[in-house]
Coordinates of C-alpha atoms in Angstrom, one line a residue:
X11 CA -12.7 -28.9 65.5
X12 CA -11.2 -31.9 63.9
X13 CA -12.3 -30.6 60.5
X14 CA -10.6 -27.2 61.1
X15 CA -7.4 -29.0 62.3
X16 CA -7.4 -31.3 59.2
X17 CA -7.9 -28.3 56.9
X18 CA -5.1 -26.4 58.6
X19 CA -2.8 -29.4 58.3
X20 CA -3.8 -29.9 54.8
X21 CA -2.7 -26.3 53.9
X22 CA 0.7 -26.8 55.7
X23 CA 1.2 -30.1 54.0
X24 CA 0.7 -28.6 50.7
X25 CA 3.7 -26.3 51.3
X26 CA 6.1 -29.1 52.3
X27 CA 8.5 -30.7 49.8
X28 CA 6.9 -33.3 47.6
X29 CA 8.3 -36.7 46.5
X30 CA 8.5 -35.3 42.9
X31 CA 11.0 -32.6 44.2
X32 CA 13.4 -35.3 45.2
X33 CA 12.9 -37.6 42.3
X34 CA 14.2 -34.8 39.9
X35 CA 17.4 -34.6 41.9
X36 CA 18.4 -38.0 40.6
X37 CA 18.0 -37.3 36.9
X38 CA 21.4 -35.7 36.3
X39 CA 23.3 -35.4 39.6
X40 CA 26.6 -34.8 37.9
X41 CA 25.4 -31.7 36.2
X42 CA 23.7 -30.4 39.4
X43 CA 26.9 -31.0 41.4
X44 CA 29.1 -29.0 38.9
X45 CA 26.6 -26.3 38.9
X46 CA 26.6 -26.1 42.7
X47 CA 30.3 -25.9 42.9
X48 CA 30.4 -23.1 40.3
X49 CA 27.8 -21.2 42.2
X50 CA 29.6 -21.7 45.5
X51 CA 32.7 -20.2 44.0
X52 CA 30.8 -17.2 42.9
X53 CA 28.9 -16.9 46.1
X54 CA 31.8 -17.0 48.5
X55 CA 33.1 -13.4 48.0
X56 CA 29.5 -12.2 47.8
X57 CA 28.5 -13.8 51.1
X58 CA 31.7 -12.4 52.7
X59 CA 31.1 -8.9 51.3
X60 CA 27.4 -8.7 52.2
X61 CA 28.1 -9.9 55.7
X62 CA 30.7 -7.2 56.2
X63 CA 28.3 -4.6 54.6
X64 CA 25.4 -5.6 56.9
X65 CA 27.5 -4.7 59.9
X66 CA 27.5 -8.3 61.4
X67 CA 30.7 -9.3 59.9
X68 CA 31.9 -11.9 57.2
X69 CA 31.0 -14.8 59.5
X70 CA 27.4 -13.8 59.5
X71 CA 27.3 -13.8 55.7
X72 CA 28.8 -17.2 55.5
X73 CA 26.4 -18.6 58.1
X74 CA 23.5 -17.2 56.1
X75 CA 24.8 -18.7 52.8
X76 CA 25.1 -22.1 54.4
X77 CA 22.1 -22.4 56.6
X78 CA 19.5 -20.3 54.7
X79 CA 20.9 -21.6 51.4
X80 CA 20.3 -25.1 52.2
X81 CA 16.9 -24.8 53.9
X82 CA 15.5 -22.5 51.2
X83 CA 16.7 -25.0 48.6
X84 CA 15.0 -27.8 50.4
X85 CA 11.7 -26.2 51.3
X86 CA 11.4 -23.5 48.7
X87 CA 9.0 -23.5 45.6
X88 CA 11.8 -23.4 42.8
X89 CA 14.1 -26.1 41.7
X90 CA 16.7 -23.4 40.6
X91 CA 16.8 -20.8 43.3
X92 CA 20.0 -20.1 45.2
X93 CA 19.5 -18.1 48.5
X94 CA 21.7 -16.4 50.9
X95 CA 22.7 -12.8 51.9
X96 CA 21.9 -10.2 49.1
X97 CA 22.7 -6.6 48.4
X98 CA 19.1 -5.6 48.6
X99 CA 18.7 -7.1 52.2
X100 CA 22.0 -5.5 53.2
X101 CA 20.5 -2.1 52.3
X102 CA 17.6 -2.7 54.8
X103 CA 19.8 -4.2 57.5
X104 CA 22.3 -1.3 57.8
X105 CA 19.9 1.2 59.5
X106 CA 18.5 -1.7 61.7
X107 CA 22.1 -2.5 62.9
X108 CA 22.7 1.2 63.6
X109 CA 19.6 1.5 65.8
X110 CA 19.1 -1.9 67.3
X111 CA 22.5 -3.6 67.2
X112 CA 23.4 -7.1 66.0
X113 CA 20.9 -8.7 68.4
X114 CA 18.1 -6.6 67.0
X115 CA 19.0 -7.8 63.4
X116 CA 18.9 -11.4 64.5
X117 CA 15.6 -10.9 66.2
X118 CA 14.2 -9.2 63.1
X119 CA 15.2 -12.0 60.9
X120 CA 13.5 -14.6 63.2
X121 CA 10.3 -12.4 63.1
X122 CA 10.5 -12.0 59.4
X123 CA 10.7 -15.8 59.0
X124 CA 7.4 -16.1 60.9
X125 CA 5.8 -13.4 58.8
X126 CA 6.9 -15.2 55.5
X127 CA 5.4 -18.4 56.7
X128 CA 2.2 -16.7 57.5
X129 CA 2.1 -15.1 54.0
X130 CA 2.7 -18.6 52.6
X131 CA -0.2 -20.0 54.5
X132 CA -2.5 -17.1 53.4
X133 CA -1.5 -17.9 49.7
X134 CA -0.2 -14.4 49.2
X135 CA 2.5 -15.5 46.7
X136 CA 0.1 -15.0 43.7
X137 CA -0.1 -11.3 44.2
X138 CA 3.5 -10.8 43.3
X139 CA 2.3 -10.8 39.5
X140 CA 0.8 -7.5 40.1
X141 CA 4.0 -5.6 40.7
X142 CA 4.6 -3.5 37.5
X143 CA 7.8 -3.9 35.6
X144 CA 8.9 -0.1 36.0
X145 CA 8.7 -0.6 39.8
X146 CA 11.0 -3.7 39.5
X147 CA 13.5 -1.9 37.2
X148 CA 13.5 1.2 39.4
X149 CA 13.9 -0.9 42.5
X150 CA 16.8 -2.8 41.0
X151 CA 18.5 0.5 39.8
X152 CA 18.1 2.0 43.3
X153 CA 19.5 -1.1 45.0
X154 CA 22.6 -1.1 42.7
X155 CA 23.3 2.6 43.5
X156 CA 23.0 1.9 47.3
X157 CA 25.2 -1.2 47.1
X158 CA 27.8 0.7 45.2
X159 CA 27.7 3.6 47.7
X160 CA 27.9 1.3 50.7
X161 CA 31.3 0.0 49.5
X162 CA 32.9 3.5 49.3
X163 CA 34.3 3.4 52.8
X164 CA 36.1 0.0 52.4
X165 CA 37.1 0.8 48.9
X166 CA 38.8 4.1 50.1
X167 CA 40.3 2.2 53.2
X168 CA 38.6 4.3 55.8
X169 CA 36.6 3.3 58.8
X170 CA 32.8 3.3 58.0
X171 CA 31.4 6.7 59.4
X172 CA 28.5 6.8 61.7
X173 CA 25.0 7.3 60.2
X174 CA 22.1 5.3 58.6
X175 CA 21.7 7.3 55.4
X176 CA 24.0 5.9 52.6
X177 CA 24.6 9.3 51.0
X178 CA 25.6 11.0 54.2
X179 CA 27.9 8.0 55.2
X180 CA 29.5 8.1 51.6
X181 CA 30.2 11.8 51.8
X182 CA 31.8 11.5 55.2
X183 CA 34.0 8.6 54.0
X184 CA 35.1 10.7 51.0
X185 CA 36.0 13.6 53.4
X186 CA 38.0 11.1 55.6
X187 CA 39.9 9.8 52.5
X188 CA 40.7 13.4 51.4
X189 CA 42.2 14.1 54.8
X190 CA 44.3 10.8 54.8
X191 CA 44.4 9.1 51.4
X192 CA 44.8 5.3 51.3
X193 CA 45.9 4.5 47.7
X194 CA 46.4 0.8 48.4
X195 CA 42.8 0.2 49.3
X196 CA 41.5 2.1 46.3
X197 CA 43.8 0.3 43.9
X198 CA 42.8 -3.1 45.2
X199 CA 39.1 -2.3 44.9
X200 CA 39.4 -0.8 41.5
X201 CA 41.6 -3.7 40.3
X202 CA 39.1 -6.3 41.5
X203 CA 36.1 -4.6 40.0
X204 CA 38.1 -4.1 36.7
X205 CA 39.1 -7.8 36.5
X206 CA 35.5 -8.8 37.1
X207 CA 33.9 -6.5 34.6
X208 CA 36.5 -7.0 31.8
X209 CA 36.9 -10.7 32.4
X210 CA 33.1 -11.2 32.2
X211 CA 33.1 -9.8 28.6
X212 CA 36.0 -12.0 27.5
X213 CA 35.1 -15.4 29.4
X214 CA 31.6 -15.2 30.9
X215 CA 31.9 -18.7 32.2
X216 CA 34.9 -18.0 34.3
X217 CA 34.3 -17.0 38.0
X218 CA 36.5 -13.9 37.9
X219 CA 35.2 -12.7 41.2
X220 CA 37.1 -15.5 43.1
X221 CA 40.1 -15.2 40.8
X222 CA 40.3 -11.4 41.4
X223 CA 39.9 -11.9 45.2
X224 CA 42.6 -14.6 45.3
X225 CA 44.9 -12.4 43.3
X226 CA 44.4 -9.3 45.6
X227 CA 45.0 -11.4 48.7
X228 CA 48.2 -12.8 47.3
X229 CA 49.5 -9.5 46.2
X230 CA 48.6 -8.0 49.7
X231 CA 50.5 -10.9 51.5
X232 CA 53.4 -11.0 49.3
X233 CA 54.2 -7.3 49.4
X234 CA 53.0 -6.8 52.9
X235 CA 50.7 -3.9 51.9
X236 CA 49.8 -2.1 55.1
X237 CA 46.9 -0.2 53.7
X238 CA 44.8 -3.2 53.0
X239 CA 42.8 -4.2 56.2
X240 CA 41.9 -7.9 56.2
X241 CA 38.5 -9.5 57.1
X242 CA 39.9 -10.6 60.4
X243 CA 39.6 -13.8 62.4
X244 CA 36.7 -16.1 61.4
X245 CA 35.4 -19.0 63.5
X246 CA 36.3 -22.4 62.2
X247 CA 32.8 -23.6 61.8
X248 CA 29.3 -22.6 62.5
X249 CA 28.3 -21.6 66.1
X250 CA 25.9 -23.7 68.0
X251 CA 22.3 -22.7 67.5
X252 CA 21.1 -20.2 70.2
X253 CA 18.3 -17.9 71.1
X254 CA 20.5 -15.9 73.4
X255 CA 20.0 -12.8 71.3
X256 CA 16.2 -12.7 71.7
X257 CA 14.8 -9.9 73.8
X258 CA 11.1 -10.3 74.2
X259 CA 10.5 -6.8 75.5
X260 CA 11.9 -5.5 72.2
X261 CA 9.6 -7.3 69.9
X262 CA 7.1 -4.5 69.7
X263 CA 9.7 -1.9 68.6
X264 CA 11.1 -4.4 66.0
X265 CA 7.8 -5.3 64.3
X266 CA 8.1 -2.5 61.7
X267 CA 11.6 -3.6 60.6
X268 CA 10.6 -7.1 60.6
X269 CA 7.6 -6.3 58.3
X270 CA 10.1 -4.5 56.0
X271 CA 12.5 -7.4 55.9
X272 CA 9.6 -9.9 55.2
X273 CA 8.3 -7.7 52.5
X274 CA 11.7 -7.4 50.8
X275 CA 12.4 -11.1 51.3
X276 CA 9.1 -12.0 49.6
X277 CA 9.5 -9.5 46.8
X278 CA 13.2 -10.3 45.8
X279 CA 12.6 -14.1 46.2
X280 CA 9.6 -14.2 44.0
X281 CA 11.2 -11.8 41.4
X282 CA 14.3 -14.2 41.3
X283 CA 12.0 -17.2 40.9
X284 CA 10.2 -15.5 38.0
X285 CA 13.5 -14.7 36.3
X286 CA 14.7 -18.2 36.7
X287 CA 11.5 -19.6 35.1
X288 CA 12.0 -17.3 32.2
X289 CA 15.6 -18.5 31.6
X290 CA 14.4 -22.2 31.3
X291 CA 11.9 -24.3 29.5
X292 CA 9.4 -26.3 31.6
X293 CA 10.4 -24.9 35.1
X294 CA 7.6 -23.3 37.0
X295 CA 8.0 -22.2 40.6
X296 CA 5.3 -22.3 43.3
X297 CA 5.1 -18.9 44.9
X298 CA 3.5 -20.0 48.1
X299 CA 6.1 -22.8 48.6
X300 CA 8.8 -20.3 47.9
X301 CA 7.5 -18.0 50.6
X302 CA 7.4 -20.9 53.0
X303 CA 11.0 -22.0 52.2
X304 CA 12.2 -18.4 52.7
X305 CA 10.3 -18.3 56.0
X306 CA 12.0 -21.5 57.2
X307 CA 15.4 -20.3 56.1
X308 CA 15.0 -17.0 57.9
X309 CA 13.8 -18.7 61.0
X310 CA 16.9 -20.8 61.2
X311 CA 19.7 -18.5 60.0
X312 CA 19.5 -16.1 63.0
X313 CA 20.0 -19.2 65.3
X314 CA 23.4 -19.5 63.8
X315 CA 24.2 -15.8 63.8
X316 CA 23.2 -15.3 60.1
X317 CA 21.6 -12.2 58.7
X318 CA 18.0 -12.4 57.0
X319 CA 18.3 -14.0 53.6
X320 CA 16.5 -13.9 50.3
X321 CA 16.8 -15.7 46.9
X322 CA 19.7 -14.0 45.1
X323 CA 19.0 -13.2 41.5
X324 CA 22.7 -13.2 40.3
X325 CA 23.5 -16.5 41.9
X326 CA 20.4 -18.0 40.7
X327 CA 21.2 -17.0 37.1
X328 CA 24.6 -18.5 37.4
X329 CA 23.0 -21.6 38.6
X330 CA 20.7 -21.9 35.6
X331 CA 23.4 -20.9 33.1
X332 CA 25.7 -23.7 34.4
X333 CA 23.0 -26.3 33.8
X334 CA 21.3 -26.8 37.1
X335 CA 18.0 -28.8 36.9
X336 CA 17.1 -29.6 40.5
X337 CA 17.5 -28.5 44.0
X338 CA 20.6 -30.6 44.4
X339 CA 22.7 -27.7 42.8
X340 CA 21.7 -25.2 45.4
X341 CA 22.2 -27.8 48.2
X342 CA 25.7 -28.5 46.9
X343 CA 26.4 -24.7 46.9
X344 CA 25.5 -24.6 50.6
X345 CA 27.6 -27.7 51.4
X346 CA 30.7 -26.5 49.5
X347 CA 30.5 -23.2 51.4
X348 CA 30.3 -25.1 54.7
X349 CA 33.4 -27.1 53.9
X350 CA 35.2 -23.7 53.2
X351 CA 33.9 -22.4 56.7
X352 CA 35.2 -25.5 58.4
X353 CA 38.4 -26.0 56.6
X354 CA 39.6 -22.7 55.1
X355 CA 38.6 -20.0 57.7
X356 CA 42.2 -18.9 58.3
X357 CA 42.8 -18.4 54.6
X358 CA 39.5 -16.6 54.1
X359 CA 40.3 -14.2 57.0
X360 CA 43.2 -12.7 55.1
X361 CA 41.1 -11.4 52.3
X362 CA 41.3 -7.6 52.1
X363 CA 38.1 -5.7 52.8
X364 CA 38.9 -3.5 49.8
X365 CA 39.0 -6.6 47.6
X366 CA 35.4 -7.5 48.7
X367 CA 34.4 -3.9 48.1
X368 CA 35.6 -4.2 44.6
X369 CA 33.5 -7.5 44.2
X370 CA 30.3 -5.7 45.3
X371 CA 31.1 -2.6 43.2
X372 CA 31.3 -4.7 40.2
X373 CA 28.2 -6.6 41.2
X374 CA 26.3 -3.3 41.5
X375 CA 27.4 -2.2 38.1
X376 CA 26.3 -5.5 36.5
X377 CA 23.0 -5.2 38.1
X378 CA 22.1 -2.2 36.0
X379 CA 20.7 -3.4 32.6
X380 CA 21.1 -0.3 30.4
X381 CA 19.0 -1.7 27.6
X382 CA 16.1 -2.7 29.8
X383 CA 16.1 0.7 31.6
X384 CA 16.2 2.6 28.2
X385 CA 13.3 0.4 26.9
X386 CA 11.3 1.0 30.0
X387 CA 11.9 4.7 30.0
X388 CA 10.8 4.9 26.3
X389 CA 7.7 2.9 26.7
X390 CA 5.5 5.6 28.1
X391 CA 5.9 8.7 30.1
X392 CA 4.1 7.1 33.1
X393 CA 6.6 4.1 33.1
X394 CA 9.5 6.5 33.0
X395 CA 8.1 8.5 35.9
X396 CA 7.5 5.3 38.0
X397 CA 10.9 3.9 37.3
X398 CA 12.8 7.2 38.2
X399 CA 10.6 7.8 41.3
X400 CA 11.1 4.2 42.7
X401 CA 14.9 4.4 42.0
X402 CA 15.2 7.8 43.8
X403 CA 13.1 6.7 46.7
X404 CA 15.2 3.6 47.1
X405 CA 18.3 5.7 47.3
X406 CA 16.9 8.5 49.6
X407 CA 14.5 6.5 51.7
X408 CA 14.5 2.7 52.0
X409 CA 13.6 -0.2 49.8
X410 CA 10.1 -1.0 51.3
X411 CA 9.0 2.6 51.1
X412 CA 10.3 2.8 47.6
X413 CA 8.3 -0.2 46.4
X414 CA 5.1 1.1 48.1
X415 CA 5.6 4.6 46.5
X416 CA 6.3 3.0 43.2
X417 CA 3.2 0.8 43.5
X418 CA 1.0 3.7 44.6
X419 CA 2.2 6.0 41.8
X420 CA 2.0 3.3 39.1
X421 CA -1.6 2.5 40.4
X422 CA -2.6 6.1 40.3
X423 CA -1.2 6.6 36.7
X424 CA -2.9 3.4 35.6
X425 CA -6.3 4.6 37.0
X426 CA -5.8 7.8 35.2
X427 CA -5.2 6.2 32.0
X428 CA -8.1 3.8 32.4
X429 CA -10.4 6.8 33.4
X430 CA -9.3 8.6 30.3
X431 CA -10.5 5.8 28.1
X432 CA -14.1 6.2 29.3
X433 CA -16.2 8.6 27.4
X434 CA -19.7 9.8 26.9
X435 CA -21.0 10.9 23.5
X436 CA -24.3 11.9 22.1
X437 CA -25.7 9.3 19.7
X438 CA -28.4 9.3 17.0
X439 CA -31.4 7.4 18.4
X440 CA -33.4 7.3 15.2
X441 CA -32.0 3.9 14.3
X442 CA -33.7 2.4 17.3
X443 CA -37.0 4.3 16.9
X444 CA -39.9 1.8 16.7
X445 CA -42.4 2.1 13.8
X446 CA -42.6 4.4 10.7
X447 CA -42.1 8.1 11.2
X448 CA -42.0 11.1 9.0
X449 CA -39.1 13.5 8.8
X450 CA -41.2 16.1 10.6
X451 CA -41.7 13.7 13.5
X452 CA -38.0 12.8 13.5
X453 CA -37.2 16.5 13.8
X454 CA -39.8 17.0 16.5
X455 CA -38.5 14.1 18.6
X456 CA -34.8 15.1 18.2
X457 CA -35.8 18.6 19.5
X458 CA -36.9 17.2 22.7
X459 CA -35.0 14.0 23.2
X460 CA -31.2 13.5 23.5
X461 CA -29.4 10.1 23.9
X462 CA -26.0 9.6 25.3
X463 CA -23.9 6.4 25.3
X464 CA -21.3 5.9 28.0
X465 CA -18.4 3.6 27.1
X466 CA -15.8 2.3 29.5
X467 CA -15.5 2.3 33.3
X468 CA -17.7 4.7 35.4
X469 CA -15.7 4.8 38.6
X470 CA -14.1 7.1 41.1
X471 CA -11.1 8.1 38.9
X472 CA -13.2 9.8 36.2
X473 CA -16.8 9.7 37.2
X474 CA -17.1 13.5 38.1
X475 CA -16.2 14.4 34.5
X476 CA -19.5 12.9 33.4
X477 CA -21.5 14.8 36.0
X478 CA -20.2 18.0 34.5
X479 CA -21.0 16.9 31.1
X480 CA -24.5 15.8 32.0
X481 CA -25.2 18.9 34.0
X482 CA -24.6 21.1 30.9
X483 CA -27.4 19.4 29.0
X484 CA -30.1 22.1 28.1
X485 CA -33.1 22.7 25.9
X486 CA -34.5 19.2 25.9
X487 CA -37.3 17.4 27.8
X488 CA -35.8 13.8 28.0
X489 CA -32.3 12.3 28.4
X490 CA -31.6 8.7 27.5
X491 CA -28.5 7.2 29.0
X492 CA -27.4 4.0 27.3
X493 CA -25.3 2.0 29.7
X494 CA -24.9 -1.3 28.0
X495 CA -21.2 -0.5 27.3
X496 CA -20.3 0.5 30.8
X497 CA -17.6 -2.0 31.7
X498 CA -17.6 -1.4 35.5
X499 CA -19.3 0.9 37.9
X500 CA -18.4 1.5 41.5
X501 CA -20.1 3.5 44.4
X502 CA -18.6 6.7 43.2
X503 CA -19.8 6.3 39.7
X504 CA -23.3 5.4 40.9
X505 CA -23.4 8.4 43.2
X506 CA -22.4 10.6 40.4
X507 CA -25.1 9.1 38.1
X508 CA -27.6 9.6 40.9
X509 CA -26.6 13.3 41.3
X510 CA -26.8 13.9 37.6
X511 CA -30.3 12.4 37.4
X512 CA -31.5 14.5 40.4
X513 CA -30.0 17.7 38.9
X514 CA -31.6 17.1 35.5
X515 CA -34.9 16.3 37.2
X516 CA -35.0 19.5 39.2
X517 CA -34.6 21.3 35.8
X518 CA -37.7 19.4 34.5
X519 CA -35.7 17.0 32.4
X520 CA -36.7 13.4 32.6
X521 CA -33.7 10.8 32.6
X522 CA -34.2 7.3 31.2
X523 CA -31.6 4.5 31.3
X524 CA -31.3 1.4 29.2
X525 CA -29.1 -1.7 29.1
X526 CA -28.3 -1.9 32.8
X527 CA -26.2 -4.9 33.7
X528 CA -26.5 -6.9 37.0
X529 CA -23.2 -5.7 38.4
X530 CA -24.2 -2.0 37.7
X531 CA -27.6 -2.6 39.2
X532 CA -26.1 -3.6 42.5
X533 CA -24.0 -0.4 42.7
X534 CA -27.0 1.8 41.7
X535 CA -29.3 0.1 44.2
X536 CA -26.7 0.6 47.0
X537 CA -26.7 4.3 46.7
X538 CA -30.5 4.7 46.0
X539 CA -30.1 5.8 42.4
X540 CA -32.6 3.1 41.0
X541 CA -35.3 4.3 43.5
X542 CA -35.2 7.7 41.8
X543 CA -35.6 6.2 38.4
X544 CA -38.3 3.6 39.3
X545 CA -40.6 6.3 40.8
X546 CA -41.0 7.5 37.3
X547 CA -40.7 4.2 35.6
X548 CA -37.5 5.2 33.8
X549 CA -35.5 2.1 33.7
X550 CA -35.6 0.0 30.5
X551 CA -34.0 -3.2 29.3
X552 CA -33.3 -2.0 25.7
X553 CA -32.9 1.4 23.9
X554 CA -36.1 0.9 21.8
X555 CA -38.1 0.6 24.9
X556 CA -36.5 3.6 26.4
X557 CA -37.3 5.6 23.3
X558 CA -40.9 4.4 23.5
X559 CA -40.9 5.6 27.2
X560 CA -39.5 9.0 26.2
X561 CA -42.3 9.5 23.6
X562 CA -44.8 8.4 26.2
X563 CA -43.5 11.0 28.5
X564 CA -43.6 13.7 25.8
X565 CA -47.2 12.9 25.1
X566 CA -48.2 13.2 28.7
X567 CA -46.4 16.6 28.7
X568 CA -48.4 17.6 25.7
X569 CA -45.4 18.0 23.5
X570 CA -46.4 15.3 21.1
X571 CA -50.0 15.0 19.7
X572 CA -51.9 11.7 19.7
X573 CA -51.6 8.8 22.1
X574 CA -48.7 6.2 22.0
X575 CA -49.5 2.6 21.2
X576 CA -47.7 -0.5 22.6
X577 CA -44.8 0.0 20.2
X578 CA -44.3 3.6 21.1
X579 CA -45.8 5.0 17.8
X580 CA -48.3 7.9 18.0
X581 CA -51.6 7.5 16.3

């Protein structure tokens, strides 16, 4: 019992922050503090916007950015990650809010935190590397489309219509705008988006999102624009932690949404960490620690009214580009946002919702890397199919289903490509024929013996093709199957081989195999294929031995004259 406890504690301890994580924070604190301040300026309008988009309000977005941002930075597996509310998570939360209400979302976040910690303890982070690039690109494209469509009601200055399908909600918002146009809201949203997109081209280092939002707020206040609805009152500080939202009777019905949220948090956070590693030299994240940190963050955020969080690729990229080298930058980002919550809530509450919609519209546009999408679509037809299918599924269904569909289709296409590489071809066996032989004997042997070499994998995706080819063999007495180049064999491949052997045997054709590997032997033994071969003594280590066995079989059948010697030659 003590050994089990010690092993369990060892696994948990390996996920906790190490001394080295804190030592690096003291190397260049000035640079990290400046990076954290810059990220906070960029993150403020995004946190507000994603909080509003989620349906829980701007205060929920701020609480998530502060609480989850600090804890994920402290316990996560990357020195550069910045976490908080994200567009991808917002996409998942909207239908959950519609069905279960704000309390349901907080409960889902809590459950997702537990699931992420379990994934970390199970060391599941390593499997992230198996997500294909077309799935990631399609996923990102679909998210960008959904985020943009979610902003349409606020950008048009209309109340968000009922519904959990973004296309339906967008269409209803457009209909409402046509009935009662609000040109003030649309002008503010378009202006903010334009300033961000154009400003980023001229001065990439300037946080034009906050500049545009401040300008839009000032214009709204100075000219008393009635068509620009503000965020509304915000609490001057974080609420006291509470579990008052938790309804134990609803846990069963919320499990599926919690799994979806946990899966998305894991996927987006590990993707973001990989991107951050690629932007630097010498940084390497720990995927299991990152899952653990996100789990802790999502356990705590709901207690303060925050929505589920993930690492944010855009904010992490800003963090890296501004020179961050340790967790101190992300912690500074959370601290600055906390100061804003406590000191500037009245000012923040005056920001127009249309301005936040403009920020998120620009963010959605900047998420789409046209060059990367074009390169992926041109790579192979399979990559293009997976990319488009994942993007469409993200837009029409939801993010988790989209990733699952993308992975399944990508896996199926990959198996198809691998199976297509496998081939079976007839080979000349005379080079392996032992002893000296005349042309007449060569011709006689070739008339009754045929040798096939199987290259590549013999598994479920393409094994039946070999059965059809072998079944068509005719007018010979012996078939030699050379298996030394078979890279892998599963139960389906072994069954197909067994069926082919039995069908040929029923037609009076003996089948001999050579070059069998240990892994292949296990598969053949499991389905009884080797029993069929061993009854006739038809398994051989090498091709020359198999040819000698074939000649002995032909002699016993009276096809060859004389008696075979030990080398297989006929005297």
